[in-house]
mmCIF file of C-alpha atoms in Angstrom:
data_model
loop_
_atom_site.group_PDB
_atom_site.id
_atom_site.type_symbol
_atom_site.label_atom_id
_atom_site.label_comp_id
_atom_site.label_asym_id
_atom_site.label_seq_id
_atom_site.Cartn_x
_atom_site.Cartn_y
_atom_site.Cartn_z
ATOM 1 C CA UNK A 21 -94.537 -30.351 25.761
ATOM 2 C CA UNK A 22 -92.530 -33.329 26.848
ATOM 3 C CA UNK A 23 -91.808 -34.489 23.354
ATOM 4 C CA UNK A 24 -91.093 -31.056 21.963
ATOM 5 C CA UNK A 25 -87.321 -30.941 20.797
ATOM 6 C CA UNK A 26 -87.104 -27.137 21.560
ATOM 7 C CA UNK A 27 -88.429 -27.542 25.056
ATOM 8 C CA UNK A 28 -86.191 -30.704 25.723
ATOM 9 C CA UNK A 29 -83.082 -28.719 24.227
ATOM 10 C CA UNK A 30 -83.514 -25.728 26.555
ATOM 11 C CA UNK A 31 -82.218 -25.425 30.114
ATOM 12 C CA UNK A 32 -84.537 -23.405 32.335
ATOM 13 C CA UNK A 33 -82.549 -21.425 34.837
ATOM 14 C CA UNK A 34 -84.789 -20.305 37.995
ATOM 15 C CA UNK A 35 -83.326 -17.210 39.155
ATOM 16 C CA UNK A 36 -83.925 -14.787 42.314
ATOM 17 C CA UNK A 37 -82.324 -11.800 43.583
ATOM 18 C CA UNK A 38 -82.668 -10.051 46.826
ATOM 19 C CA UNK A 39 -82.069 -6.268 46.662
ATOM 20 C CA UNK A 40 -82.071 -2.988 48.286
ATOM 21 C CA UNK A 41 -83.981 -0.099 46.811
ATOM 22 C CA UNK A 42 -81.814 3.306 47.386
ATOM 23 C CA UNK A 43 -83.593 6.465 46.679
ATOM 24 C CA UNK A 44 -82.818 7.869 43.333
ATOM 25 C CA UNK A 45 -81.136 4.660 42.220
ATOM 26 C CA UNK A 46 -82.327 1.504 40.583
ATOM 27 C CA UNK A 47 -82.476 -1.451 42.915
ATOM 28 C CA UNK A 48 -79.129 -2.888 43.832
ATOM 29 C CA UNK A 49 -78.606 -6.668 44.367
ATOM 30 C CA UNK A 50 -77.477 -8.106 47.627
ATOM 31 C CA UNK A 51 -78.005 -11.783 47.014
ATOM 32 C CA UNK A 52 -78.643 -14.130 43.779
ATOM 33 C CA UNK A 53 -79.462 -17.594 43.541
ATOM 34 C CA UNK A 54 -79.851 -19.824 40.236
ATOM 35 C CA UNK A 55 -80.989 -23.366 39.775
ATOM 36 C CA UNK A 56 -80.650 -24.908 36.267
ATOM 37 C CA UNK A 57 -83.086 -27.651 35.297
ATOM 38 C CA UNK A 58 -83.454 -30.003 32.249
ATOM 39 C CA UNK A 59 -86.482 -32.134 31.331
ATOM 40 C CA UNK A 60 -85.088 -35.473 30.408
ATOM 41 C CA UNK A 61 -86.816 -38.902 30.163
ATOM 42 C CA UNK A 62 -89.846 -37.751 31.519
ATOM 43 C CA UNK A 63 -88.724 -35.967 34.577
ATOM 44 C CA UNK A 64 -86.689 -32.812 35.776
ATOM 45 C CA UNK A 65 -83.102 -33.155 36.335
ATOM 46 C CA UNK A 66 -80.947 -30.377 38.056
ATOM 47 C CA UNK A 67 -78.101 -29.445 35.778
ATOM 48 C CA UNK A 68 -76.492 -26.855 38.286
ATOM 49 C CA UNK A 69 -76.910 -24.333 40.986
ATOM 50 C CA UNK A 70 -75.193 -21.290 42.531
ATOM 51 C CA UNK A 71 -75.873 -18.986 45.342
ATOM 52 C CA UNK A 72 -73.958 -15.838 46.736
ATOM 53 C CA UNK A 73 -74.395 -12.897 48.807
ATOM 54 C CA UNK A 74 -73.349 -9.596 47.162
ATOM 55 C CA UNK A 75 -71.913 -6.413 48.942
ATOM 56 C CA UNK A 76 -74.185 -3.486 47.843
ATOM 57 C CA UNK A 77 -72.474 -0.095 46.910
ATOM 58 C CA UNK A 78 -72.021 2.675 49.717
ATOM 59 C CA UNK A 79 -75.221 4.578 48.338
ATOM 60 C CA UNK A 80 -77.554 1.540 48.843
ATOM 61 C CA UNK A 81 -77.130 0.456 52.384
ATOM 62 C CA UNK A 82 -79.212 -2.457 53.886
ATOM 63 C CA UNK A 83 -82.082 -0.814 55.712
ATOM 64 C CA UNK A 84 -83.865 -2.135 58.725
ATOM 65 C CA UNK A 85 -86.956 -2.932 56.236
ATOM 66 C CA UNK A 86 -84.592 -4.992 54.137
ATOM 67 C CA UNK A 87 -83.451 -6.919 57.208
ATOM 68 C CA UNK A 88 -87.083 -7.504 58.428
ATOM 69 C CA UNK A 89 -88.101 -8.745 55.202
ATOM 70 C CA UNK A 90 -85.173 -11.241 54.433
ATOM 71 C CA UNK A 91 -83.045 -11.442 57.467
ATOM 72 C CA UNK A 92 -79.832 -10.055 55.816
ATOM 73 C CA UNK A 93 -77.781 -7.538 57.754
ATOM 74 C CA UNK A 94 -75.190 -4.988 56.898
ATOM 75 C CA UNK A 95 -72.733 -7.126 58.941
ATOM 76 C CA UNK A 96 -73.500 -10.341 56.735
ATOM 77 C CA UNK A 97 -72.934 -8.302 53.496
ATOM 78 C CA UNK A 98 -69.940 -6.337 54.634
ATOM 79 C CA UNK A 99 -67.295 -8.942 53.527
ATOM 80 C CA UNK A 100 -69.308 -10.259 50.596
ATOM 81 C CA UNK A 101 -67.988 -9.894 47.008
ATOM 82 C CA UNK A 102 -69.096 -6.918 44.920
ATOM 83 C CA UNK A 103 -71.687 -7.272 42.125
ATOM 84 C CA UNK A 104 -69.167 -7.225 39.486
ATOM 85 C CA UNK A 105 -67.323 -10.375 40.904
ATOM 86 C CA UNK A 106 -70.583 -12.264 41.666
ATOM 87 C CA UNK A 107 -72.349 -11.467 38.439
ATOM 88 C CA UNK A 108 -69.141 -12.061 36.345
ATOM 89 C CA UNK A 109 -68.725 -15.439 37.885
ATOM 90 C CA UNK A 110 -72.529 -16.465 37.213
ATOM 91 C CA UNK A 111 -72.306 -15.280 33.786
ATOM 92 C CA UNK A 112 -69.324 -17.626 33.155
ATOM 93 C CA UNK A 113 -71.467 -20.622 33.963
ATOM 94 C CA UNK A 114 -73.629 -20.028 30.881
ATOM 95 C CA UNK A 115 -72.030 -22.138 28.133
ATOM 96 C CA UNK A 116 -71.801 -21.318 24.403
ATOM 97 C CA UNK A 117 -74.106 -23.343 22.399
ATOM 98 C CA UNK A 118 -76.642 -24.170 25.053
ATOM 99 C CA UNK A 119 -80.304 -22.683 24.766
ATOM 100 C CA UNK A 120 -81.351 -21.195 27.914
ATOM 101 C CA UNK A 121 -84.515 -19.431 29.339
ATOM 102 C CA UNK A 122 -84.549 -17.803 32.799
ATOM 103 C CA UNK A 123 -87.534 -18.463 35.083
ATOM 104 C CA UNK A 124 -88.643 -16.106 37.629
ATOM 105 C CA UNK A 125 -91.846 -15.146 39.718
ATOM 106 C CA UNK A 126 -92.591 -11.648 38.527
ATOM 107 C CA UNK A 127 -89.813 -11.700 36.131
ATOM 108 C CA UNK A 128 -89.650 -7.873 35.535
ATOM 109 C CA UNK A 129 -87.960 -7.549 38.838
ATOM 110 C CA UNK A 130 -85.143 -9.907 37.868
ATOM 111 C CA UNK A 131 -85.014 -8.417 34.272
ATOM 112 C CA UNK A 132 -84.461 -4.984 35.694
ATOM 113 C CA UNK A 133 -81.715 -5.839 38.176
ATOM 114 C CA UNK A 134 -79.873 -7.976 35.446
ATOM 115 C CA UNK A 135 -80.241 -5.009 32.876
ATOM 116 C CA UNK A 136 -78.499 -2.600 35.276
ATOM 117 C CA UNK A 137 -75.697 -5.021 35.917
ATOM 118 C CA UNK A 138 -75.388 -6.078 32.337
ATOM 119 C CA UNK A 139 -71.835 -4.860 31.977
ATOM 120 C CA UNK A 140 -70.821 -7.630 34.490
ATOM 121 C CA UNK A 141 -73.130 -10.374 33.006
ATOM 122 C CA UNK A 142 -73.451 -9.641 29.168
ATOM 123 C CA UNK A 143 -74.377 -13.075 28.461
ATOM 124 C CA UNK A 144 -76.974 -13.464 31.209
ATOM 125 C CA UNK A 145 -78.177 -10.045 30.368
ATOM 126 C CA UNK A 146 -79.351 -11.378 26.857
ATOM 127 C CA UNK A 147 -81.192 -14.447 27.963
ATOM 128 C CA UNK A 148 -84.937 -14.076 27.669
ATOM 129 C CA UNK A 149 -87.267 -15.084 30.689
ATOM 130 C CA UNK A 150 -90.323 -16.934 31.489
ATOM 131 C CA UNK A 151 -92.565 -15.437 34.005
ATOM 132 C CA UNK A 152 -94.454 -17.811 36.370
ATOM 133 C CA UNK A 153 -97.250 -15.204 37.014
ATOM 134 C CA UNK A 154 -98.827 -15.187 33.544
ATOM 135 C CA UNK A 155 -98.140 -18.878 33.310
ATOM 136 C CA UNK A 156 -100.072 -19.682 36.517
ATOM 137 C CA UNK A 157 -102.912 -17.361 35.448
ATOM 138 C CA UNK A 158 -103.393 -19.227 32.138
ATOM 139 C CA UNK A 159 -103.174 -22.584 33.906
ATOM 140 C CA UNK A 160 -104.628 -22.004 37.284
ATOM 141 C CA UNK A 161 -107.491 -19.452 36.636
ATOM 142 C CA UNK A 162 -109.521 -18.103 39.594
ATOM 143 C CA UNK A 163 -107.105 -17.788 42.280
ATOM 144 C CA UNK A 164 -107.455 -14.665 44.399
ATOM 145 C CA UNK A 165 -103.958 -13.488 43.521
ATOM 146 C CA UNK A 166 -100.740 -14.977 42.118
ATOM 147 C CA UNK A 167 -98.246 -14.143 44.636
ATOM 148 C CA UNK A 168 -95.828 -16.695 45.231
ATOM 149 C CA UNK A 169 -97.188 -17.566 48.618
ATOM 150 C CA UNK A 170 -100.507 -18.264 47.219
ATOM 151 C CA UNK A 171 -99.155 -20.593 44.577
ATOM 152 C CA UNK A 172 -97.327 -22.586 47.207
ATOM 153 C CA UNK A 173 -100.360 -22.900 49.099
ATOM 154 C CA UNK A 174 -102.391 -23.903 45.997
ATOM 155 C CA UNK A 175 -99.977 -26.727 45.113
ATOM 156 C CA UNK A 176 -99.435 -27.610 48.654
ATOM 157 C CA UNK A 177 -95.868 -26.811 48.649
ATOM 158 C CA UNK A 178 -94.214 -26.107 52.118
ATOM 159 C CA UNK A 179 -93.403 -22.483 52.664
ATOM 160 C CA UNK A 180 -89.804 -22.396 53.535
ATOM 161 C CA UNK A 181 -88.712 -20.805 56.889
ATOM 162 C CA UNK A 182 -86.210 -18.738 55.112
ATOM 163 C CA UNK A 183 -88.679 -17.202 52.582
ATOM 164 C CA UNK A 184 -87.299 -14.133 50.822
ATOM 165 C CA UNK A 185 -83.955 -15.510 50.799
ATOM 166 C CA UNK A 186 -82.747 -16.188 47.334
ATOM 167 C CA UNK A 187 -81.813 -19.861 47.483
ATOM 168 C CA UNK A 188 -85.118 -20.673 49.344
ATOM 169 C CA UNK A 189 -87.224 -18.581 46.667
ATOM 170 C CA UNK A 190 -85.480 -20.234 43.760
ATOM 171 C CA UNK A 191 -86.167 -23.653 45.135
ATOM 172 C CA UNK A 192 -89.894 -23.047 45.598
ATOM 173 C CA UNK A 193 -90.266 -21.215 42.367
ATOM 174 C CA UNK A 194 -88.774 -24.105 40.671
ATOM 175 C CA UNK A 195 -91.389 -26.389 42.355
ATOM 176 C CA UNK A 196 -94.139 -24.075 41.324
ATOM 177 C CA UNK A 197 -92.735 -24.006 37.741
ATOM 178 C CA UNK A 198 -92.410 -27.805 37.541
ATOM 179 C CA UNK A 199 -95.993 -28.051 38.771
ATOM 180 C CA UNK A 200 -97.227 -25.713 36.042
ATOM 181 C CA UNK A 201 -95.363 -27.283 33.323
ATOM 182 C CA UNK A 202 -96.533 -30.753 34.299
ATOM 183 C CA UNK A 203 -100.071 -29.362 34.359
ATOM 184 C CA UNK A 204 -99.849 -27.872 30.922
ATOM 185 C CA UNK A 205 -98.336 -31.035 29.641
ATOM 186 C CA UNK A 206 -101.099 -33.273 31.337
ATOM 187 C CA UNK A 207 -104.056 -30.975 30.205
ATOM 188 C CA UNK A 208 -102.515 -30.277 26.634
ATOM 189 C CA UNK A 209 -102.919 -26.555 27.147
ATOM 190 C CA UNK A 210 -99.393 -25.862 26.032
ATOM 191 C CA UNK A 211 -97.919 -27.998 23.265
ATOM 192 C CA UNK A 212 -94.434 -26.655 22.617
ATOM 193 C CA UNK A 213 -91.684 -24.131 23.793
ATOM 194 C CA UNK A 214 -93.146 -21.498 21.530
ATOM 195 C CA UNK A 215 -96.540 -21.743 23.277
ATOM 196 C CA UNK A 216 -94.980 -21.391 26.437
ATOM 197 C CA UNK A 217 -93.133 -18.273 25.450
ATOM 198 C CA UNK A 218 -96.200 -16.850 23.890
ATOM 199 C CA UNK A 219 -97.943 -17.220 27.236
ATOM 200 C CA UNK A 220 -95.186 -16.215 29.615
ATOM 201 C CA UNK A 221 -92.265 -15.141 27.775
ATOM 202 C CA UNK A 222 -90.526 -11.856 28.521
ATOM 203 C CA UNK A 223 -87.833 -10.302 26.301
ATOM 204 C CA UNK A 224 -84.711 -9.430 28.149
ATOM 205 C CA UNK A 225 -84.287 -5.754 28.461
ATOM 206 C CA UNK A 226 -80.813 -6.032 26.705
ATOM 207 C CA UNK A 227 -82.480 -7.412 23.705
ATOM 208 C CA UNK A 228 -85.257 -4.923 23.178
ATOM 209 C CA UNK A 229 -84.783 -2.401 20.388
ATOM 210 C CA UNK A 230 -83.094 0.993 21.845
ATOM 211 C CA UNK A 231 -85.392 4.016 21.255
ATOM 212 C CA UNK A 232 -83.936 6.365 18.770
ATOM 213 C CA UNK A 233 -84.008 10.148 19.463
ATOM 214 C CA UNK A 234 -86.446 12.021 17.167
ATOM 215 C CA UNK A 235 -83.957 15.007 17.169
ATOM 216 C CA UNK A 236 -80.329 15.641 18.007
ATOM 217 C CA UNK A 237 -79.986 18.794 19.715
#
């Protein structure tokens, strides 16, 4: 893996959203964080990071359950920028000509949130993902479950006090991902980027073929 050109040319962007789940609507982002990593000269190097609160729309207020989970309150988000502004700014950080993969724990969650905001982040919406859950199942078989907290305990990574905030979750997800890649490289289980994608890749929803209607009424 450490000598595979495609892997070395790819920026891995660890991504995490916090969201509300309004009835009758898809989840709405209220916080996002991203951490870009490159593997160079035998070690990981940070290539950039960003983090922002996001003001949810009126139909998706922050509930007591959301506050209990991540500590975010309606008052904190009242003056935050809207999704269009935050995700457009994040989208502009992805440069033309650079190969990217997004990395997330249970990547379907992030994939869905990005897809529903794709008009604000068209570049981000077309970047495929690596899911750390199937990667961990492949490389660390036999755990009771593959929740993020379980993997933190397995790798002796301290659980952050602000767990379930986007920036904190990105940091620890990145640490888990790096441990998994190191294990794959050391054990020779995954040889190249193509093998990594086969095990843990997820196609961005914007890249999936649109189902055609069989009949036009």
